[in-house]
Short mmCIF file of C-alpha atoms in Angstrom, two decimals:
data_model
loop_
_atom_site.label_atom_id
_atom_site.label_comp_id
_atom_site.label_asym_id
_atom_site.label_seq_id
_atom_site.Cartn_x
_atom_site.Cartn_y
_atom_site.Cartn_z
CA MET A 73 -51.39 -18.71 42.86
CA ALA A 74 -48.81 -19.52 40.22
CA PHE A 75 -47.49 -16.67 38.13
CA VAL A 76 -48.35 -16.94 34.46
CA SER A 77 -46.43 -15.19 31.73
CA PRO A 78 -48.80 -14.90 28.76
CA SER A 79 -45.94 -14.67 26.32
CA CYS A 80 -44.54 -18.10 27.20
CA SER A 81 -45.11 -20.81 24.63
CA SER A 82 -43.74 -24.26 23.96
CA SER A 83 -41.27 -22.72 21.55
CA HIS A 84 -39.54 -19.41 21.96
CA ALA A 85 -42.12 -16.60 21.90
CA SER A 86 -41.25 -14.50 18.91
CA LEU A 87 -40.45 -10.87 19.38
CA SER A 88 -42.29 -10.13 16.17
CA LYS A 89 -45.57 -9.59 17.97
CA PHE A 90 -44.12 -6.38 19.36
CA PHE A 91 -43.26 -4.98 15.94
CA SER A 92 -44.61 -4.33 12.48
CA PRO A 93 -45.27 -7.27 10.12
CA SER A 94 -41.98 -6.63 8.35
CA LEU A 95 -39.99 -7.34 11.51
CA ARG A 96 -39.79 -11.04 12.27
CA SER A 97 -36.53 -11.56 14.15
CA PHE A 98 -33.76 -9.90 16.09
CA ALA A 99 -31.92 -9.47 12.79
CA ASP A 100 -34.72 -7.20 11.64
CA ILE A 101 -34.64 -5.19 14.82
CA PHE A 102 -30.97 -4.69 15.56
CA PRO A 103 -28.00 -3.85 13.32
CA ARG A 104 -25.57 -6.64 12.41
CA SER A 105 -22.93 -5.13 14.67
CA PHE A 106 -25.30 -5.60 17.60
CA LEU A 107 -25.96 -9.25 16.82
CA ASN A 108 -22.34 -10.28 16.23
CA PRO A 109 -20.76 -11.13 19.58
CA ARG A 110 -17.34 -9.65 20.00
CA SER A 111 -15.24 -10.40 22.98
CA ARG A 112 -11.96 -8.92 24.05
CA HIS A 113 -9.89 -9.06 27.19
CA PHE A 114 -9.11 -6.02 29.30
CA GLY A 115 -5.34 -5.70 29.18
CA GLY A 116 -2.96 -8.60 29.54
CA ALA A 117 -1.96 -8.63 33.18
CA ARG A 118 -3.77 -11.89 33.85
CA ARG A 119 -2.81 -13.65 30.60
CA ARG A 120 -0.58 -16.66 31.19
CA SER A 121 2.57 -17.25 29.25
CA ALA A 122 2.09 -20.12 26.81
CA SER A 123 5.64 -21.26 27.39
CA THR A 124 5.68 -21.26 31.17
CA GLY A 125 2.02 -21.51 32.17
CA SER A 126 2.74 -18.93 34.83
CA CYS A 127 0.55 -16.07 35.92
CA SER A 128 1.77 -12.58 36.68
CA CYS A 129 -0.91 -12.05 39.34
CA SER A 130 0.10 -12.90 42.88
CA SER A 131 -3.27 -12.33 44.52
CA SER A 132 -4.58 -14.83 47.03
CA PRO A 133 -8.07 -15.33 48.48
CA LEU A 134 -6.51 -14.93 51.93
CA MET A 135 -4.68 -11.69 51.28
CA ASP A 136 -5.50 -8.72 53.51
CA VAL A 137 -7.26 -6.13 51.37
CA GLY A 138 -9.00 -4.16 54.05
CA SER A 139 -12.72 -3.73 53.45
CA ALA A 140 -12.82 -5.41 50.04
CA SER A 141 -15.52 -8.07 49.64
CA LEU A 142 -14.75 -11.70 48.97
CA GLY A 143 -15.91 -11.21 45.39
CA GLU A 144 -13.55 -8.30 44.88
CA ILE A 145 -10.67 -10.27 46.39
CA THR A 146 -11.13 -13.46 44.39
CA ARG A 147 -12.36 -12.37 40.97
CA VAL A 148 -8.83 -11.47 39.90
CA ASP A 149 -8.07 -15.21 40.07
CA PHE A 150 -10.56 -15.89 37.24
CA PRO A 151 -9.14 -14.72 33.88
CA ILE A 152 -12.42 -15.25 32.02
CA LEU A 153 -14.16 -12.59 34.11
CA ASN A 154 -11.69 -9.98 32.90
CA GLN A 155 -13.14 -9.45 29.45
CA GLU A 156 -15.61 -7.47 27.42
CA VAL A 157 -18.66 -9.04 25.79
CA ASN A 158 -20.68 -7.22 23.13
CA GLY A 159 -19.08 -3.91 24.06
CA SER A 160 -19.75 -4.22 27.80
CA ARG A 161 -17.75 -5.69 30.63
CA LEU A 162 -18.85 -9.25 31.29
CA VAL A 163 -21.22 -9.86 34.20
CA TYR A 164 -21.43 -13.63 34.63
CA LEU A 165 -24.53 -14.67 36.58
CA ASP A 166 -25.05 -18.24 35.34
CA ASN A 167 -23.15 -20.07 38.06
CA ALA A 168 -25.90 -22.61 38.77
CA ALA A 169 -25.24 -23.94 35.26
CA THR A 170 -21.45 -23.95 35.63
CA SER A 171 -18.82 -22.05 37.56
CA GLN A 172 -15.75 -20.35 36.19
CA LYS A 173 -12.25 -21.72 36.77
CA PRO A 174 -9.43 -19.99 38.68
CA SER A 175 -5.92 -19.78 37.28
CA ALA A 176 -4.80 -22.33 39.87
CA VAL A 177 -6.97 -24.96 38.17
CA LEU A 178 -6.01 -23.92 34.65
CA ASP A 179 -2.33 -24.09 35.59
CA VAL A 180 -2.67 -27.61 36.98
CA LEU A 181 -4.34 -28.82 33.77
CA ARG A 182 -1.56 -27.32 31.68
CA ASP A 183 1.10 -28.77 33.97
CA TYR A 184 -0.38 -32.25 33.61
CA TYR A 185 -0.52 -32.23 29.83
CA GLU A 186 2.86 -30.58 29.43
CA GLY A 187 4.70 -32.40 32.20
CA TYR A 188 3.39 -35.88 33.04
CA ASN A 189 0.52 -36.89 30.74
CA SER A 190 0.22 -40.66 31.04
CA ASN A 191 -2.31 -43.36 31.86
CA VAL A 192 -2.88 -44.30 35.48
CA HIS A 193 -2.64 -47.55 37.47
CA ARG A 194 -1.01 -49.47 34.61
CA GLY A 195 2.52 -48.25 33.94
CA ILE A 196 5.62 -48.51 36.11
CA HIS A 197 7.48 -45.69 34.38
CA TYR A 198 7.95 -42.25 35.92
CA LEU A 199 5.18 -40.43 34.04
CA SER A 200 2.57 -43.07 34.82
CA ALA A 201 3.54 -43.22 38.48
CA LYS A 202 3.35 -39.44 38.80
CA ALA A 203 -0.02 -39.31 37.05
CA THR A 204 -1.36 -42.12 39.24
CA ASP A 205 -0.19 -40.39 42.41
CA ALA A 206 -1.84 -37.12 41.34
CA TYR A 207 -5.07 -38.88 40.36
CA GLU A 208 -5.33 -40.74 43.66
CA LEU A 209 -4.38 -37.61 45.60
CA ALA A 210 -7.40 -35.92 43.99
CA ARG A 211 -9.61 -38.72 45.28
CA LYS A 212 -8.20 -38.18 48.76
CA LYS A 213 -8.88 -34.43 48.51
CA VAL A 214 -12.53 -35.08 47.63
CA SER A 215 -12.78 -37.49 50.53
CA VAL A 216 -11.43 -34.94 53.01
CA PHE A 217 -13.55 -32.14 51.52
CA ILE A 218 -16.83 -33.93 52.28
CA ASN A 219 -15.44 -35.80 55.31
CA ALA A 220 -15.79 -39.34 53.97
CA SER A 221 -14.38 -42.10 56.14
CA GLU A 222 -11.77 -43.10 53.56
CA PRO A 223 -10.79 -42.26 49.96
CA LYS A 224 -12.08 -45.58 48.58
CA GLU A 225 -15.61 -44.30 49.28
CA ILE A 226 -15.15 -41.82 46.39
CA VAL A 227 -15.92 -43.03 42.87
CA PHE A 228 -15.01 -40.71 40.00
CA THR A 229 -17.73 -40.49 37.35
CA ARG A 230 -18.33 -38.45 34.21
CA ASN A 231 -20.70 -36.17 36.11
CA ALA A 232 -23.36 -36.28 38.82
CA THR A 233 -25.94 -37.59 36.36
CA GLU A 234 -23.76 -40.61 35.65
CA ALA A 235 -23.30 -41.06 39.39
CA ILE A 236 -27.09 -41.22 39.87
CA ASN A 237 -27.34 -43.68 36.99
CA LEU A 238 -24.59 -45.76 38.58
CA VAL A 239 -26.69 -46.09 41.72
CA ALA A 240 -29.84 -46.78 39.69
CA TYR A 241 -28.34 -49.51 37.51
CA SER A 242 -25.92 -51.08 39.99
CA TRP A 243 -27.63 -50.79 43.36
CA GLY A 244 -31.17 -50.35 42.01
CA LEU A 245 -31.39 -53.33 39.68
CA ALA A 246 -29.62 -55.54 42.22
CA ASN A 247 -31.78 -54.60 45.19
CA LEU A 248 -35.22 -53.47 43.99
CA LYS A 249 -37.92 -56.03 43.34
CA SER A 250 -41.67 -56.33 43.12
CA GLY A 251 -43.38 -54.60 46.02
CA ASP A 252 -40.36 -52.50 46.98
CA GLU A 253 -40.60 -48.74 47.25
CA LEU A 254 -38.11 -46.14 46.08
CA LYS A 255 -38.88 -42.83 47.75
CA VAL A 256 -37.17 -39.93 46.03
CA LYS A 257 -37.60 -36.75 48.08
CA TYR A 258 -36.79 -33.64 46.10
CA SER A 259 -36.10 -30.52 48.08
CA ASP A 260 -37.68 -28.20 45.51
CA THR A 261 -40.89 -29.07 47.27
CA PHE A 262 -39.39 -31.07 50.12
CA ILE A 263 -41.92 -33.72 49.18
CA LEU A 264 -41.15 -37.40 49.37
CA ILE A 265 -41.28 -39.26 46.13
CA LEU A 266 -42.69 -42.73 46.49
CA VAL A 267 -41.54 -45.21 43.92
CA THR A 268 -43.07 -48.65 44.22
CA TRP A 269 -41.85 -51.52 42.09
CA VAL A 270 -44.56 -53.84 40.74
CA ARG A 271 -44.60 -56.55 38.09
CA LEU A 272 -45.81 -55.68 34.63
CA GLY A 273 -49.51 -56.48 34.66
CA GLY A 274 -49.37 -57.04 38.43
CA PRO A 275 -51.10 -55.16 41.27
CA ARG A 276 -51.44 -51.40 40.81
CA THR A 277 -52.10 -50.58 44.46
CA LEU A 278 -48.45 -49.56 45.03
CA PRO A 279 -47.51 -47.45 42.02
CA ILE A 280 -44.34 -45.43 41.44
CA VAL A 281 -44.98 -41.88 42.64
CA LEU A 282 -42.80 -38.85 41.87
CA THR A 283 -43.13 -35.17 42.69
CA ILE A 284 -43.97 -32.73 39.97
CA ALA A 285 -40.83 -30.77 40.83
CA GLU A 286 -38.16 -33.37 40.08
CA HIS A 287 -34.98 -32.46 38.25
CA HIS A 288 -34.70 -34.45 35.05
CA SER A 289 -31.60 -36.26 36.31
CA ALA A 290 -33.70 -37.66 39.15
CA ILE A 291 -36.67 -38.57 36.94
CA VAL A 292 -35.24 -40.10 33.78
CA PRO A 293 -32.96 -42.79 35.29
CA TRP A 294 -35.86 -44.16 37.29
CA GLN A 295 -38.18 -43.98 34.28
CA VAL A 296 -35.70 -46.16 32.39
CA ILE A 297 -35.50 -48.60 35.28
CA THR A 298 -39.29 -48.77 35.60
CA GLU A 299 -39.58 -49.54 31.89
CA LYS A 300 -37.37 -52.56 32.54
CA THR A 301 -39.53 -53.70 35.45
CA GLY A 302 -43.01 -52.71 34.27
CA SER A 303 -43.52 -50.29 37.15
CA VAL A 304 -45.95 -47.37 37.02
CA LEU A 305 -45.16 -43.69 37.62
CA LYS A 306 -47.52 -41.40 39.53
CA PHE A 307 -46.87 -37.92 40.84
CA VAL A 308 -47.40 -36.25 44.23
CA SER A 309 -48.30 -32.54 44.32
CA LEU A 310 -48.23 -29.90 47.05
CA THR A 311 -50.81 -29.24 49.72
CA LYS A 312 -53.50 -26.62 49.09
CA ASP A 313 -51.28 -24.15 50.96
CA GLU A 314 -48.39 -24.90 48.59
CA VAL A 315 -46.24 -26.23 51.41
CA PRO A 316 -44.66 -29.67 51.87
CA ASP A 317 -46.85 -32.26 53.56
CA VAL A 318 -44.37 -33.45 56.16
CA GLU A 319 -46.80 -35.88 57.76
CA GLU A 320 -47.35 -37.55 54.40
CA LEU A 321 -43.60 -37.79 54.05
CA ARG A 322 -43.29 -39.62 57.34
CA LYS A 323 -46.30 -41.88 56.64
CA LEU A 324 -45.00 -42.92 53.21
CA LEU A 325 -41.97 -44.57 54.75
CA SER A 326 -42.54 -48.27 55.34
CA LYS A 327 -40.71 -51.57 55.48
CA ASN A 328 -41.05 -51.72 51.69
CA THR A 329 -39.15 -48.45 51.24
CA LYS A 330 -35.70 -49.10 49.78
CA LEU A 331 -34.29 -45.67 48.90
CA VAL A 332 -34.89 -42.00 49.70
CA VAL A 333 -33.33 -39.46 47.34
CA VAL A 334 -33.05 -35.90 48.65
CA HIS A 335 -31.56 -32.89 46.94
CA HIS A 336 -29.65 -30.42 49.04
CA VAL A 337 -30.11 -27.39 46.83
CA SER A 338 -32.13 -26.84 43.67
CA ASN A 339 -30.77 -25.38 40.48
CA THR A 340 -34.01 -23.41 40.19
CA LEU A 341 -35.24 -22.10 43.53
CA VAL A 342 -33.89 -22.45 47.03
CA TYR A 343 -34.02 -21.07 50.52
CA TYR A 344 -32.71 -22.01 53.91
CA HIS A 345 -34.96 -22.16 56.95
CA ARG A 346 -33.46 -21.80 60.42
CA ILE A 347 -34.79 -23.95 63.26
CA ASN A 348 -32.90 -23.71 66.53
CA SER A 349 -29.92 -22.24 64.71
CA CYS A 350 -29.72 -25.25 62.42
CA VAL A 351 -29.71 -24.47 58.70
CA ILE A 352 -32.06 -26.78 56.84
CA TRP A 353 -31.69 -26.81 53.07
CA LYS A 354 -34.91 -26.95 51.14
CA LEU A 355 -35.72 -26.72 47.50
CA ILE A 356 -39.04 -25.25 46.58
CA ASP A 357 -41.09 -24.41 43.54
CA GLN A 358 -43.02 -21.35 44.66
CA VAL A 359 -43.71 -22.55 48.19
CA LYS A 360 -44.48 -19.69 50.57
CA LEU A 361 -43.20 -19.79 54.14
CA ASN A 362 -45.98 -21.07 56.36
CA SER A 363 -46.29 -20.09 60.02
CA GLN A 364 -46.30 -23.80 60.80
CA SER A 365 -43.36 -24.69 58.59
CA GLY A 366 -41.18 -25.12 61.66
CA SER A 367 -42.33 -28.77 61.62
CA ILE A 368 -40.12 -29.42 58.59
CA LEU A 369 -37.14 -31.48 59.73
CA PRO A 370 -33.47 -31.51 58.65
CA ILE A 371 -31.80 -34.13 56.50
CA ASN A 372 -30.42 -35.87 59.57
CA GLU A 373 -33.92 -36.71 60.77
CA ILE A 374 -35.03 -37.78 57.30
CA VAL A 375 -32.01 -40.10 57.22
CA GLY A 376 -33.07 -41.43 60.62
CA TRP A 377 -36.60 -42.10 59.42
CA ALA A 378 -35.31 -43.89 56.33
CA HIS A 379 -32.76 -45.99 58.18
CA ASN A 380 -35.36 -46.99 60.76
CA VAL A 381 -37.32 -48.79 58.03
CA GLY A 382 -34.21 -50.19 56.35
CA ALA A 383 -34.05 -47.69 53.48
CA LYS A 384 -30.93 -46.04 52.11
CA VAL A 385 -30.53 -42.34 51.34
CA LEU A 386 -29.00 -40.67 48.28
CA VAL A 387 -28.24 -36.92 48.33
CA ASP A 388 -27.81 -34.85 45.18
CA ALA A 389 -25.35 -32.21 46.35
CA CYS A 390 -24.47 -30.52 43.06
CA GLN A 391 -25.71 -27.16 44.29
CA SER A 392 -24.60 -27.51 47.92
CA VAL A 393 -21.04 -28.86 47.87
CA PRO A 394 -19.77 -25.74 46.00
CA HIS A 395 -21.45 -23.34 48.44
CA MET A 396 -21.40 -24.74 51.97
CA VAL A 397 -19.74 -27.21 54.31
CA VAL A 398 -20.99 -30.73 53.58
CA ASP A 399 -20.14 -33.54 56.00
CA VAL A 400 -21.33 -36.95 54.81
CA GLN A 401 -20.57 -38.63 58.13
CA LYS A 402 -22.71 -36.16 60.07
CA LEU A 403 -25.49 -36.52 57.51
CA ASP A 404 -25.07 -40.31 57.65
CA VAL A 405 -26.18 -40.60 54.02
CA ASP A 406 -25.51 -43.77 52.05
CA PHE A 407 -24.83 -42.05 48.71
CA LEU A 408 -23.98 -38.48 47.67
CA VAL A 409 -23.25 -37.10 44.21
CA ALA A 410 -21.72 -33.84 42.96
CA SER A 411 -20.10 -32.32 39.85
CA SER A 412 -16.67 -30.73 39.47
CA HIS A 413 -17.69 -28.03 37.02
CA LYS A 414 -20.00 -26.31 39.53
CA MET A 415 -17.24 -26.00 42.13
CA CYS A 416 -14.50 -24.27 40.08
CA GLY A 417 -13.22 -27.54 38.60
CA PRO A 418 -13.12 -28.87 35.03
CA THR A 419 -16.09 -30.27 33.16
CA GLY A 420 -16.28 -33.97 32.42
CA ILE A 421 -15.90 -35.30 35.95
CA GLY A 422 -18.07 -35.75 39.01
CA PHE A 423 -18.08 -38.12 41.92
CA LEU A 424 -20.19 -40.57 43.84
CA TYR A 425 -19.72 -40.99 47.57
CA GLY A 426 -20.91 -44.32 48.90
CA LYS A 427 -20.48 -46.03 52.23
CA SER A 428 -17.77 -48.68 51.94
CA GLU A 429 -19.97 -51.59 52.94
CA THR A 430 -22.65 -50.57 50.43
CA LEU A 431 -20.25 -50.10 47.51
CA ALA A 432 -18.62 -53.46 48.28
CA ARG A 433 -21.95 -55.25 47.70
CA MET A 434 -22.78 -53.47 44.43
CA PRO A 435 -22.11 -55.09 41.02
CA PRO A 436 -20.22 -53.24 38.28
CA PHE A 437 -21.91 -50.45 36.34
CA LEU A 438 -19.75 -50.71 33.21
CA GLY A 439 -17.45 -53.48 32.02
CA GLY A 440 -13.95 -53.14 30.60
CA GLY A 441 -10.41 -52.49 31.64
CA GLU A 442 -9.42 -51.28 35.11
CA MET A 443 -12.55 -52.60 36.85
CA ILE A 444 -11.50 -56.26 36.76
CA ALA A 445 -9.49 -58.55 39.00
CA ASP A 446 -9.19 -61.50 36.57
CA VAL A 447 -10.69 -62.16 33.15
CA PHE A 448 -11.33 -65.69 31.84
CA LEU A 449 -13.06 -66.77 28.66
CA ASP A 450 -16.25 -67.73 30.48
CA HIS A 451 -16.35 -65.22 33.34
CA SER A 452 -14.57 -62.37 35.08
CA THR A 453 -13.98 -61.31 38.64
CA TYR A 454 -14.08 -57.69 39.65
CA ALA A 455 -11.84 -55.26 41.46
CA GLU A 456 -12.74 -53.77 44.80
CA PRO A 457 -14.37 -50.33 44.88
CA PRO A 458 -13.77 -47.70 43.71
CA SER A 459 -11.93 -49.34 40.76
CA ARG A 460 -14.91 -51.64 40.17
CA PHE A 461 -16.92 -48.62 39.03
CA GLU A 462 -14.22 -46.82 37.01
CA ALA A 463 -14.00 -48.87 33.82
CA GLY A 464 -11.56 -47.73 31.15
CA THR A 465 -9.19 -44.81 31.11
CA PRO A 466 -10.59 -42.20 33.51
CA ALA A 467 -10.70 -38.42 33.18
CA ILE A 468 -7.22 -38.05 34.64
CA ALA A 469 -6.55 -34.38 34.02
CA GLU A 470 -10.06 -33.49 35.09
CA ALA A 471 -9.69 -35.36 38.39
CA ILE A 472 -6.42 -33.59 39.08
CA GLY A 473 -8.10 -30.30 38.19
CA LEU A 474 -10.93 -31.07 40.61
CA GLY A 475 -8.33 -31.62 43.30
CA ALA A 476 -6.85 -28.20 42.53
CA ALA A 477 -10.32 -26.63 42.70
CA ILE A 478 -10.82 -28.17 46.15
CA ASP A 479 -7.47 -26.74 47.24
CA TYR A 480 -8.59 -23.32 46.03
CA LEU A 481 -11.98 -23.46 47.75
CA SER A 482 -10.41 -24.75 50.94
CA SER A 483 -7.92 -21.89 50.97
CA ILE A 484 -10.88 -19.51 51.12
CA GLY A 485 -12.97 -21.57 53.52
CA MET A 486 -16.41 -23.00 52.75
CA GLN A 487 -18.05 -21.30 55.72
CA ARG A 488 -16.64 -17.97 54.54
CA ILE A 489 -18.04 -18.61 51.07
CA HIS A 490 -21.43 -19.56 52.53
CA ASN A 491 -21.64 -16.45 54.71
CA TYR A 492 -20.68 -14.13 51.85
CA GLU A 493 -23.22 -15.68 49.50
CA LEU A 494 -26.04 -15.31 52.01
CA ASP A 495 -25.43 -11.56 52.10
CA LEU A 496 -25.16 -11.43 48.32
CA ALA A 497 -28.40 -13.41 48.00
CA ASN A 498 -30.35 -10.91 50.08
CA TYR A 499 -28.92 -8.06 48.05
CA LEU A 500 -29.91 -9.73 44.79
CA TYR A 501 -33.46 -10.47 45.95
CA HIS A 502 -34.17 -6.98 47.28
CA SER A 503 -32.61 -5.38 44.19
CA LEU A 504 -34.80 -7.45 41.88
CA GLN A 505 -37.90 -6.24 43.69
CA SER A 506 -37.32 -2.80 42.17
CA VAL A 507 -37.84 -4.16 38.63
CA PRO A 508 -41.34 -3.46 37.22
CA ASN A 509 -43.79 -6.35 36.78
CA ILE A 510 -41.40 -8.97 38.13
CA HIS A 511 -42.37 -12.19 39.89
CA ILE A 512 -39.58 -13.79 41.91
CA TYR A 513 -40.21 -17.42 42.80
CA GLY A 514 -39.87 -18.41 46.42
CA PRO A 515 -40.30 -16.59 49.74
CA ALA A 516 -38.63 -13.31 50.62
CA PRO A 517 -35.62 -13.46 52.94
CA SER A 518 -36.47 -12.87 56.59
CA GLU A 519 -35.32 -13.73 60.08
CA THR A 520 -36.37 -17.33 59.49
CA VAL A 521 -35.75 -17.62 55.76
CA GLU A 522 -32.34 -17.32 54.14
CA ARG A 523 -32.18 -17.50 50.36
CA ALA A 524 -29.30 -18.98 48.43
CA ALA A 525 -27.56 -16.73 45.92
CA LEU A 526 -30.01 -17.53 43.15
CA CYS A 527 -33.27 -16.02 41.88
CA SER A 528 -35.58 -17.42 39.23
CA PHE A 529 -38.12 -14.94 37.94
CA ASN A 530 -40.52 -13.94 35.19
CA ILE A 531 -41.59 -10.52 33.97
CA THR A 532 -45.11 -10.10 32.72
CA ASN A 533 -45.47 -10.37 28.92
CA ILE A 534 -41.73 -10.74 28.27
CA HIS A 535 -40.35 -14.16 27.45
CA PRO A 536 -37.36 -15.20 29.59
CA THR A 537 -35.31 -16.00 26.50
CA ASP A 538 -35.92 -12.50 25.15
CA ILE A 539 -34.72 -11.11 28.47
CA ALA A 540 -31.58 -13.25 28.49
CA THR A 541 -30.79 -12.48 24.85
CA PHE A 542 -31.16 -8.73 25.26
CA LEU A 543 -29.11 -8.72 28.48
CA ASP A 544 -26.31 -10.56 26.74
CA GLN A 545 -26.24 -8.72 23.43
CA GLN A 546 -26.92 -5.26 24.74
CA HIS A 547 -25.26 -5.32 28.18
CA GLY A 548 -22.86 -8.27 28.36
CA VAL A 549 -24.82 -9.84 31.22
CA ALA A 550 -24.99 -13.66 31.23
CA ILE A 551 -28.03 -15.25 32.89
CA ARG A 552 -29.97 -18.44 32.18
CA SER A 553 -33.37 -18.82 30.57
CA GLY A 554 -35.44 -21.93 29.99
CA HIS A 555 -36.85 -24.73 32.12
CA HIS A 556 -33.54 -25.43 33.92
CA CYS A 557 -34.00 -29.22 33.56
CA ALA A 558 -37.22 -28.97 35.55
CA GLN A 559 -40.05 -29.11 33.00
CA PRO A 560 -42.64 -30.70 35.34
CA LEU A 561 -42.02 -27.94 37.87
CA HIS A 562 -42.55 -25.22 35.27
CA ARG A 563 -45.70 -26.90 34.00
CA PHE A 564 -47.03 -26.91 37.53
CA LEU A 565 -46.31 -23.19 37.73
CA HIS A 566 -48.13 -22.73 34.39
CA VAL A 567 -45.04 -21.28 32.72
CA ASN A 568 -42.84 -22.79 30.04
CA ALA A 569 -39.67 -21.09 31.20
CA SER A 570 -38.14 -18.70 33.67
CA ALA A 571 -35.10 -16.46 33.83
CA ARG A 572 -32.46 -17.23 36.42
CA ALA A 573 -29.60 -15.21 37.89
CA SER A 574 -27.24 -17.28 40.02
CA LEU A 575 -24.20 -15.96 41.86
CA TYR A 576 -20.96 -17.37 43.23
CA PHE A 577 -18.39 -16.06 45.67
CA TYR A 578 -16.48 -14.19 42.94
CA ASN A 579 -19.53 -12.05 42.12
CA THR A 580 -19.98 -8.62 43.70
CA LYS A 581 -22.76 -6.24 44.64
CA ASP A 582 -21.52 -3.93 41.92
CA GLU A 583 -22.27 -6.68 39.39
CA VAL A 584 -25.74 -7.09 40.87
CA ASP A 585 -26.27 -3.34 40.43
CA ARG A 586 -25.19 -3.52 36.79
CA PHE A 587 -27.48 -6.50 36.23
CA ILE A 588 -30.46 -4.68 37.72
CA GLU A 589 -29.77 -1.58 35.65
CA ALA A 590 -29.50 -3.72 32.51
CA LEU A 591 -32.67 -5.62 33.39
CA LYS A 592 -34.62 -2.41 33.83
CA ASP A 593 -33.38 -1.23 30.44
CA THR A 594 -34.46 -4.57 28.96
CA VAL A 595 -37.95 -4.24 30.44
CA SER A 596 -38.20 -0.68 29.19
CA PHE A 597 -37.21 -1.75 25.68
CA PHE A 598 -39.77 -4.51 25.36
CA THR A 599 -42.63 -2.69 27.07
CA SER A 600 -42.17 0.20 24.66
CA PHE A 601 -43.50 -2.09 21.90
CA GLN A 602 -46.50 -3.40 23.79
#
């Protein structure tokens, strides 16, 4: 049964119900000094010189530090973590929203703007040539990182959302027609989403069907496309046992299916399930592990099913590429999207991987400079991919910064990061269980279930935003509260919001301990007024 927090409402549940009528906000409860955020850095050892851009710290993720954890080894590379927030040392546990950036990335951004800032692909002078080489080297680094066949299979976009829209508008509008089906399988429930394209006013026997657990970035683009085609949206739920209906998934695939969209890892709830030593990534709402859940198959088999009926597969890897080894050739996916800012890189850039032969047949997404071959008054011809999909001046510094982030992650090793986070995830889950009146979404870790380093939760009669606010202002702990871009999922769970703590490799068990202590203090504070 879904957990219900009575204090959740469509707007933020006011704290005033806990207090006398004269108290109507935090400002009435806490002194001004408590409400005014004040942030200061601990010392100056990690501060870079403005004139040189250098860093006095010589630590490396590969240095031998004895029994120190990966988090203890690497956190010194992240200047932002070395500060005080609201009188307490910062504990940053909002990594599913965005990751922090190591000095190596910050230094590369500064070097670009101070040393060779110029446009790419257009100038023959030294600065432009150097910028172009660095930009294209970043593309090659992304290609190697996910094991694409060649760099031209990587298209730089503004973010993963734009990459999904690129596929929707370019491939979707060019290939989808009346009677076709777009099956978007979202791992939060590992349920296939059937999207059937019909004419406005035409037959309604093959409607567009989505799961209730879709991330907004996977819902809204297709809603826009269906408005253009007159298609109808319908939603698939879970089985009565709250587990994915794998047989329905298989049966939904047909010769009319054109696309399957599967998410590697959710930004809300996630676990891994081992079958024959193979890690299968699944996103769930509050699905409980079923004794028969061994029938759930890995992405490779889903890709096989889809390809057998002529459908293509798109993978949203925003929450997997930063945390594990991802090999697009082994997965055999047709498209894959990810964002830089969740993998230690800058904001403002993401990428689309697409198989060369598929990208070559897709029309442009945006028109303008860079994406053309020749322009005439009555028509234009277009460049080959990836340039065809990169109209205008790109995010040059951000691409170079993403390349530096990949260098940094690779120096640690993605398998090493994955192994460390699995241990940290178990520690977080079991520590949270000690908090009174808490409901953690998703199954407990076990021999067959491995959780990612993320927990979404609610505490009875305390609004998640109240929890996050108190943690921040009283303890300097940063977590997320809200619907996490998954409103249909939260409605299904009969809650308007949840709190979420998400970790990365630079977090430590000590930080988890401090978070748990602060959370217990938060619960104690609010329950004292009930």
